[in-house]
Short mmCIF file of C-alpha atoms in Angstrom, two decimals:
data_model
loop_
_atom_site.label_atom_id
_atom_site.label_comp_id
_atom_site.label_asym_id
_atom_site.label_seq_id
_atom_site.Cartn_x
_atom_site.Cartn_y
_atom_site.Cartn_z
CA MET A 16 0.00 0.00 0.00
CA PRO A 17 1.55 3.37 -1.03
CA SER A 18 1.89 6.09 1.57
CA ILE A 19 3.11 9.67 1.73
CA ARG A 20 3.48 12.55 4.16
CA PHE A 21 3.46 16.11 2.86
CA VAL A 22 2.89 19.72 3.88
CA HIS A 23 -0.18 21.46 2.46
CA THR A 24 0.04 25.25 2.26
CA SER A 25 -1.30 28.07 0.09
CA ASP A 26 -1.69 31.82 -0.25
CA LEU A 27 1.86 32.86 0.58
CA HIS A 28 1.19 36.13 -1.32
CA LEU A 29 4.88 36.90 -1.58
CA GLY A 30 5.50 40.54 -2.41
CA LYS A 31 2.34 41.84 -0.76
CA ARG A 32 3.02 45.52 0.00
CA PHE A 33 0.61 46.20 2.89
CA GLY A 34 0.13 49.74 1.59
CA THR A 35 -2.66 50.55 4.05
CA MET A 36 -0.55 49.67 7.08
CA PRO A 37 1.52 52.22 9.06
CA ASP A 38 5.17 52.60 8.08
CA THR A 39 6.21 51.25 11.50
CA ILE A 40 4.93 47.74 10.70
CA ARG A 41 4.73 47.52 6.90
CA SER A 42 8.28 46.37 6.13
CA ARG A 43 8.15 43.77 8.90
CA LEU A 44 4.95 42.28 7.47
CA VAL A 45 6.49 42.11 4.01
CA GLU A 46 9.57 40.32 5.34
CA ALA A 47 7.51 37.89 7.41
CA ARG A 48 5.86 36.58 4.26
CA HIS A 49 9.24 35.69 2.78
CA GLU A 50 10.35 34.13 6.07
CA ALA A 51 7.29 31.84 5.95
CA ILE A 52 9.04 29.79 3.25
CA ALA A 53 11.77 28.74 5.69
CA ARG A 54 9.23 28.09 8.44
CA ILE A 55 7.23 25.78 6.15
CA ALA A 56 10.44 23.94 5.27
CA ASP A 57 11.24 23.58 8.97
CA VAL A 58 7.82 22.00 9.57
CA ALA A 59 8.36 19.58 6.69
CA ARG A 60 11.75 18.45 8.01
CA ALA A 61 10.51 18.15 11.59
CA ASP A 62 7.67 15.86 10.45
CA ASP A 63 9.73 13.91 7.91
CA ALA A 64 7.67 15.22 4.99
CA ARG A 65 9.55 15.44 1.70
CA HIS A 66 6.94 17.35 -0.33
CA VAL A 67 5.24 20.75 -0.01
CA LEU A 68 2.03 21.30 -1.95
CA VAL A 69 1.28 24.99 -2.61
CA ALA A 70 -2.38 25.42 -3.57
CA GLY A 71 -2.07 28.72 -5.42
CA ASP A 72 -1.25 32.39 -4.83
CA THR A 73 2.44 31.92 -4.18
CA PHE A 74 2.82 35.53 -5.34
CA ASP A 75 0.53 38.43 -4.50
CA THR A 76 0.38 39.69 -8.08
CA GLU A 77 1.08 38.48 -11.60
CA THR A 78 4.01 40.91 -11.74
CA PRO A 79 6.08 40.46 -8.58
CA SER A 80 9.44 42.22 -8.55
CA ASP A 81 12.47 40.27 -9.68
CA ASN A 82 13.95 40.23 -6.19
CA VAL A 83 10.73 38.77 -4.71
CA ARG A 84 10.74 36.00 -7.33
CA VAL A 85 14.46 35.23 -7.18
CA GLN A 86 14.65 35.28 -3.38
CA ALA A 87 11.56 33.05 -3.07
CA LEU A 88 13.09 30.43 -5.36
CA ALA A 89 16.38 30.62 -3.47
CA ALA A 90 14.58 29.99 -0.17
CA MET A 91 12.66 27.02 -1.60
CA GLY A 92 15.85 25.63 -3.11
CA ALA A 93 17.76 25.79 0.16
CA ASP A 94 16.91 22.16 0.94
CA PRO A 95 17.22 20.05 -2.24
CA GLU A 96 15.67 17.06 -0.44
CA LEU A 97 12.36 18.94 -0.15
CA THR A 98 10.24 19.24 -3.30
CA TRP A 99 7.80 22.13 -3.77
CA TRP A 100 4.79 21.56 -6.06
CA ILE A 101 3.16 24.86 -7.07
CA ILE A 102 0.02 25.75 -9.02
CA PRO A 103 -0.94 29.27 -10.18
CA GLY A 104 -3.85 30.81 -8.25
CA ASN A 105 -6.11 33.76 -8.95
CA HIS A 106 -3.53 36.36 -7.88
CA ASP A 107 -0.73 34.79 -9.96
CA SER A 108 -2.66 32.93 -12.65
CA ALA A 109 -1.03 31.13 -15.57
CA ALA A 110 -2.06 34.09 -17.74
CA ALA A 111 1.06 35.73 -16.31
CA GLU A 112 3.17 33.84 -18.84
CA THR A 113 6.28 35.93 -18.29
CA LEU A 114 6.20 35.27 -14.55
CA TRP A 115 5.91 31.52 -14.81
CA GLU A 116 8.41 31.29 -17.68
CA ARG A 117 10.96 33.06 -15.50
CA VAL A 118 10.09 30.91 -12.51
CA GLU A 119 10.61 27.75 -14.53
CA GLU A 120 13.87 29.10 -16.00
CA ASP A 121 15.29 30.08 -12.61
CA ALA A 122 13.75 27.41 -10.39
CA PRO A 123 16.04 24.88 -8.72
CA SER A 124 15.31 21.24 -9.54
CA ASN A 125 13.25 20.77 -6.37
CA VAL A 126 10.68 23.45 -7.33
CA ARG A 127 8.05 22.18 -9.76
CA VAL A 128 5.43 24.45 -11.34
CA LEU A 129 2.28 22.69 -12.53
CA THR A 130 0.54 24.70 -15.24
CA LYS A 131 -1.27 21.83 -16.96
CA PRO A 132 -4.24 19.82 -15.66
CA GLU A 133 -2.70 16.37 -15.91
CA PRO A 134 -1.65 13.67 -13.41
CA VAL A 135 1.91 13.87 -12.08
CA GLU A 136 3.53 11.04 -10.15
CA ILE A 137 5.32 12.71 -7.23
CA ALA A 138 6.29 9.49 -5.44
CA HIS A 139 5.87 5.78 -6.14
CA GLN A 140 2.16 5.16 -6.72
CA VAL A 141 1.29 8.69 -5.54
CA PHE A 142 -0.29 10.99 -8.11
CA LEU A 143 -0.95 14.70 -7.90
CA LEU A 144 -3.91 15.98 -9.92
CA PRO A 145 -3.53 19.78 -10.22
CA ALA A 146 -6.11 22.35 -11.25
CA PRO A 147 -4.02 25.46 -12.08
CA LEU A 148 -5.86 28.70 -12.81
CA PRO A 149 -5.37 29.77 -16.45
CA HIS A 150 -6.92 33.17 -15.69
CA ARG A 151 -7.85 35.19 -12.61
CA PHE A 152 -11.56 34.50 -13.21
CA PRO A 153 -11.76 31.11 -14.95
CA GLY A 154 -15.55 31.03 -15.13
CA ARG A 155 -15.73 27.26 -14.62
CA ASP A 156 -14.88 24.53 -12.14
CA LEU A 157 -11.27 23.68 -12.91
CA THR A 158 -11.44 20.39 -11.00
CA ASP A 159 -14.05 18.96 -13.39
CA TRP A 160 -11.38 16.96 -15.27
CA ILE A 161 -10.17 15.08 -12.19
CA PRO A 162 -12.95 12.44 -11.89
CA GLY A 163 -12.06 11.14 -15.35
CA ALA A 164 -8.30 11.23 -14.84
CA ALA A 165 -6.85 7.72 -14.95
CA THR A 166 -4.24 6.60 -12.43
CA PRO A 167 -2.95 3.08 -11.70
CA GLU A 168 -5.13 0.86 -9.54
CA GLY A 169 -4.30 1.23 -5.87
CA ALA A 170 -2.43 4.52 -6.34
CA LEU A 171 -2.99 7.46 -4.03
CA ARG A 172 -4.77 10.40 -5.70
CA ILE A 173 -4.22 13.95 -4.39
CA GLY A 174 -6.08 16.93 -5.83
CA LEU A 175 -4.50 20.39 -5.75
CA ALA A 176 -6.78 23.36 -6.48
CA HIS A 177 -7.44 27.01 -5.72
CA GLY A 178 -10.95 28.39 -5.40
CA ARG A 179 -14.28 28.42 -3.55
CA VAL A 180 -16.45 25.53 -2.51
CA GLN A 181 -19.40 27.86 -1.93
CA SER A 182 -20.54 31.36 -2.81
CA PHE A 183 -20.91 33.99 -0.10
CA HIS A 184 -22.76 36.52 -2.27
CA GLU A 185 -26.13 36.04 -3.96
CA ASP A 186 -25.06 37.89 -7.10
CA ALA A 187 -21.64 36.23 -7.40
CA ASP A 188 -20.64 34.14 -10.41
CA THR A 189 -21.03 30.53 -9.25
CA ARG A 190 -19.68 28.81 -12.36
CA ASP A 191 -16.19 28.39 -10.89
CA ILE A 192 -17.30 26.89 -7.58
CA ILE A 193 -15.59 23.61 -6.68
CA PRO A 194 -18.17 21.01 -5.59
CA PRO A 195 -17.77 20.34 -1.86
CA ASN A 196 -17.95 16.59 -2.59
CA ARG A 197 -15.24 16.70 -5.27
CA ALA A 198 -12.94 14.39 -3.28
CA ALA A 199 -15.65 11.71 -3.26
CA THR A 200 -16.71 12.09 -6.90
CA ALA A 201 -13.08 12.07 -8.11
CA GLY A 202 -11.87 9.23 -5.91
CA LEU A 203 -9.37 11.46 -4.17
CA ASP A 204 -7.54 10.44 -1.04
CA TYR A 205 -7.07 14.14 -0.29
CA LEU A 206 -8.03 17.47 -1.88
CA ALA A 207 -5.65 20.31 -1.01
CA LEU A 208 -7.34 23.69 -1.47
CA GLY A 209 -6.17 27.27 -1.42
CA ASP A 210 -7.89 30.70 -1.59
CA TRP A 211 -9.50 30.83 1.88
CA HIS A 212 -6.91 32.34 4.23
CA GLY A 213 -8.08 30.48 7.31
CA ALA A 214 -7.60 26.76 7.89
CA LEU A 215 -10.90 25.03 7.12
CA THR A 216 -12.09 21.42 7.00
CA VAL A 217 -14.64 20.91 4.23
CA ASP A 218 -14.93 17.15 4.77
CA PRO A 219 -12.57 14.42 6.06
CA ARG A 220 -10.66 14.45 2.74
CA THR A 221 -10.93 18.12 1.76
CA TYR A 222 -9.05 20.93 3.50
CA TYR A 223 -8.10 24.56 3.11
CA SER A 224 -4.65 25.03 4.62
CA GLY A 225 -4.99 28.78 5.16
CA THR A 226 -2.09 31.15 4.70
CA PRO A 227 1.16 30.44 6.58
CA GLU A 228 1.39 34.13 7.53
CA ARG A 229 -1.77 36.15 8.15
CA ASP A 230 -2.26 39.35 6.17
CA ARG A 231 -5.56 40.68 7.52
CA PHE A 232 -7.82 40.71 10.57
CA LYS A 233 -10.40 38.36 9.05
CA HIS A 234 -8.89 35.29 10.72
CA ASN A 235 -7.61 35.54 14.29
CA GLY A 236 -4.28 34.09 15.36
CA PRO A 237 -1.00 33.31 13.61
CA GLY A 238 -0.86 31.57 10.23
CA SER A 239 -0.39 27.83 9.88
CA CYS A 240 0.08 24.95 7.48
CA LEU A 241 -1.14 21.35 7.43
CA VAL A 242 0.94 18.19 7.73
CA VAL A 243 -0.91 15.38 5.95
CA THR A 244 -0.24 11.65 6.10
CA LEU A 245 -1.89 9.31 3.58
CA ASP A 246 -1.63 5.54 3.83
CA GLY A 247 -4.84 4.36 2.19
CA GLY A 248 -7.19 5.15 5.07
CA SER A 249 -8.59 8.45 6.20
CA PRO A 250 -6.08 11.31 5.99
CA GLN A 251 -4.23 12.19 9.16
CA VAL A 252 -4.09 15.99 9.23
CA GLU A 253 -2.22 18.10 11.76
CA THR A 254 -2.31 21.90 11.92
CA VAL A 255 1.10 23.41 12.65
CA GLU A 256 1.57 27.10 13.47
CA THR A 257 3.97 28.93 11.16
CA GLY A 258 2.99 32.59 11.48
CA ARG A 259 5.25 35.17 13.05
CA PHE A 260 2.50 37.72 13.62
CA ASP A 261 -0.57 37.15 15.77
CA TRP A 262 -3.58 39.01 14.32
CA GLN A 263 -6.46 39.59 16.73
CA ASP A 264 -9.79 41.32 16.11
CA VAL A 265 -11.86 41.33 19.31
CA ASP A 266 -15.04 42.88 20.66
CA LEU A 267 -14.93 44.65 24.01
CA ASN A 268 -18.44 44.87 25.46
CA LEU A 269 -18.66 47.66 28.04
CA THR A 270 -21.19 48.92 30.55
CA PRO A 271 -21.19 51.99 32.82
CA ASP A 272 -18.99 51.64 35.89
CA ALA A 273 -16.98 48.91 34.16
CA ASP A 274 -13.35 48.42 35.16
CA VAL A 275 -12.08 49.36 31.72
CA GLY A 276 -8.45 48.86 32.66
CA ALA A 277 -9.07 45.27 33.73
CA LEU A 278 -11.19 44.52 30.67
CA LEU A 279 -8.58 45.95 28.32
CA SER A 280 -5.79 44.03 30.01
CA THR A 281 -7.43 40.70 29.14
CA HIS A 282 -6.42 41.35 25.53
CA VAL A 283 -2.94 42.72 26.29
CA PRO A 284 -0.24 40.03 26.55
CA ALA A 285 1.70 40.28 29.80
CA ASP A 286 4.91 39.59 27.85
CA VAL A 287 5.87 43.04 26.59
CA VAL A 288 8.35 41.58 24.10
CA ARG A 289 5.64 39.37 22.54
CA ARG A 290 3.43 42.40 21.88
CA ARG A 291 5.82 43.51 19.14
CA ASP A 292 4.49 40.69 16.98
CA VAL A 293 0.82 41.23 17.85
CA LEU A 294 -1.56 43.20 15.65
CA LEU A 295 -4.64 43.93 17.73
CA THR A 296 -7.93 45.59 16.80
CA ILE A 297 -10.29 46.22 19.72
CA ARG A 298 -13.85 47.14 18.82
CA ALA A 299 -15.33 48.79 21.90
CA ASN A 300 -19.12 48.76 22.08
CA GLY A 301 -21.82 49.26 24.67
CA THR A 302 -21.95 52.31 26.92
CA LEU A 303 -19.51 54.07 29.22
CA ARG A 304 -19.60 57.25 31.25
CA LEU A 305 -17.32 59.98 29.95
CA PRO A 306 -14.57 59.47 32.59
CA GLU A 307 -14.51 55.73 31.91
CA LYS A 308 -14.30 56.27 28.18
CA GLY A 309 -11.43 58.67 28.72
CA GLU A 310 -9.76 56.07 30.91
CA LEU A 311 -10.16 53.47 28.17
CA ILE A 312 -8.60 55.70 25.52
CA THR A 313 -5.75 56.67 27.84
CA ALA A 314 -5.08 53.02 28.71
CA GLY A 315 -4.99 52.11 25.03
CA ASN A 316 -2.60 54.93 24.22
CA THR A 317 -0.34 53.87 27.10
CA VAL A 318 0.32 50.38 25.69
CA ALA A 319 -0.04 51.13 21.96
CA ASP A 320 3.66 51.63 21.27
CA SER A 321 4.54 48.18 22.62
CA PHE A 322 2.40 46.49 19.92
CA GLY A 323 3.19 45.85 16.30
CA LEU A 324 -0.16 47.57 15.77
CA LEU A 325 -2.96 48.49 18.16
CA ARG A 326 -6.24 49.95 16.93
CA LEU A 327 -8.84 50.91 19.53
CA LEU A 328 -12.12 51.61 17.72
CA THR A 329 -14.77 53.46 19.74
CA ASP A 330 -17.24 54.54 17.05
CA ASP A 331 -19.82 52.01 18.33
CA LEU A 332 -19.33 52.99 21.96
CA SER A 333 -22.03 55.20 23.41
CA THR A 334 -21.20 57.77 26.07
CA GLU A 335 -23.25 58.74 29.08
CA VAL A 336 -22.46 62.30 30.18
CA GLU A 337 -23.44 63.66 33.57
CA ALA A 338 -23.25 67.29 34.70
CA GLY A 339 -20.30 66.54 36.92
CA ASP A 340 -18.35 65.14 33.97
CA LEU A 341 -18.35 68.51 32.25
CA ASP A 342 -17.34 70.18 35.51
CA ALA A 343 -14.18 68.06 35.32
CA ILE A 344 -13.39 69.77 32.02
CA ALA A 345 -14.13 73.30 33.23
CA SER A 346 -16.65 74.93 35.54
CA GLY A 347 -17.04 77.96 33.31
CA GLY A 348 -15.52 80.10 30.62
CA ALA A 349 -14.85 79.32 26.98
CA LEU A 350 -13.71 75.73 27.64
CA ARG A 351 -16.96 74.88 29.40
CA SER A 352 -18.97 76.55 26.66
CA ALA A 353 -17.15 74.39 24.11
CA ALA A 354 -17.89 71.27 26.15
CA ASP A 355 -21.58 72.16 26.45
CA LEU A 356 -21.80 72.78 22.72
CA LEU A 357 -20.11 69.48 21.85
CA LEU A 358 -22.43 67.57 24.17
CA LYS A 359 -25.46 69.22 22.58
CA GLU A 360 -24.21 68.30 19.09
CA ALA A 361 -23.39 64.73 20.13
CA GLU A 362 -26.94 64.21 21.43
CA ASP A 363 -28.71 66.05 18.61
CA GLU A 364 -30.96 63.41 17.00
CA ALA A 365 -31.59 65.74 14.06
CA ALA A 366 -27.90 65.74 13.17
CA SER A 367 -26.28 63.09 10.95
CA GLU A 368 -24.66 60.09 12.59
CA ARG A 369 -21.28 61.24 11.28
CA ASP A 370 -21.63 64.71 12.82
CA ARG A 371 -22.75 63.23 16.13
CA GLN A 372 -19.73 60.91 16.19
CA ILE A 373 -17.36 63.78 15.41
CA ALA A 374 -18.80 65.82 18.27
CA ALA A 375 -18.62 62.84 20.66
CA ARG A 376 -14.99 62.16 19.76
CA ALA A 377 -14.13 65.82 20.19
CA LEU A 378 -15.75 65.81 23.63
CA ASP A 379 -13.81 62.66 24.56
CA ARG A 380 -10.60 64.35 23.49
CA LEU A 381 -11.42 67.52 25.35
CA TRP A 382 -12.09 65.56 28.53
CA THR A 383 -8.80 63.62 28.18
CA LEU A 384 -6.80 66.82 27.59
CA ALA A 385 -8.40 68.45 30.63
CA GLN A 386 -7.33 65.50 32.82
CA GLU A 387 -3.76 65.73 31.55
CA ASP A 388 -3.63 69.32 32.78
CA VAL A 389 -4.85 68.41 36.27
#
């Protein structure tokens, strides 16, 4: 009975620029994506896997810079005993002929690009059945050829594809959706998928590996890859963390008189050094009194510089303001008049939501500044 152990990964998005991120973190995020190649290789060696299957989107665009391409191939070629099997995805489709021609010209012998939908024997009696994307929007299910693909009796069959198994939008084009039961209809021992950036089990033989290094707040936690063992039975699949950065998007539900410092601290790692590799978005909601809201903002500002990135979002946080709160800003004069005006504007139901939020944020800021002067 044939058997194989391999690493399943996808969506490396090498060369992603992170243009919307602050300068303080952008270059580190770019470098972390390149470093993921070595971390994947480390996982493969640690688990005695000799193959890495990359299910699309190795590069973030169809025109990565030469240094991104050359350095990626150098990193993959560092261990000649480890073979990388790569298909084009939607970000780096086969339509980018110049890219893939250069990759094939420069690639070391252990990096194999699969641009044709045909069986490839990657080990004795182990066949890879790839579904490379010829264009960014193929308009059809590219795995539809696999059920009819002949392989020797008793051989292991592994599908490698990039795309959706369901549509998340009513008006989306559904022609390119991969059937969720494709592994069963094609007699696959395993279907390795890419495109979804979070690890996801579709069925016992169908998995999304997720990206090895997160690039957005949609999926919490560090990136990972999958170590897969096939020996004729059900796949044995292990998730192994590979990401350098820990992305966290959390809700902070608040009520008046809450201990905002304690609540905030539950999402702040005690290890100050670790925070450098944490990107944290906190979405505060509920209601706080003005002093408590000021305390929350001050607490966030106090720890912000220790994080790779900290965003404290308070747009959905309502503020209760009592007469004594404005007294803490000023008991009279122009400053108090400004505070009274901002409070009136923040509570004006006839005003637009945007104008009310601007007034509320200005009042928060005014209160915080007044406390700094005390």
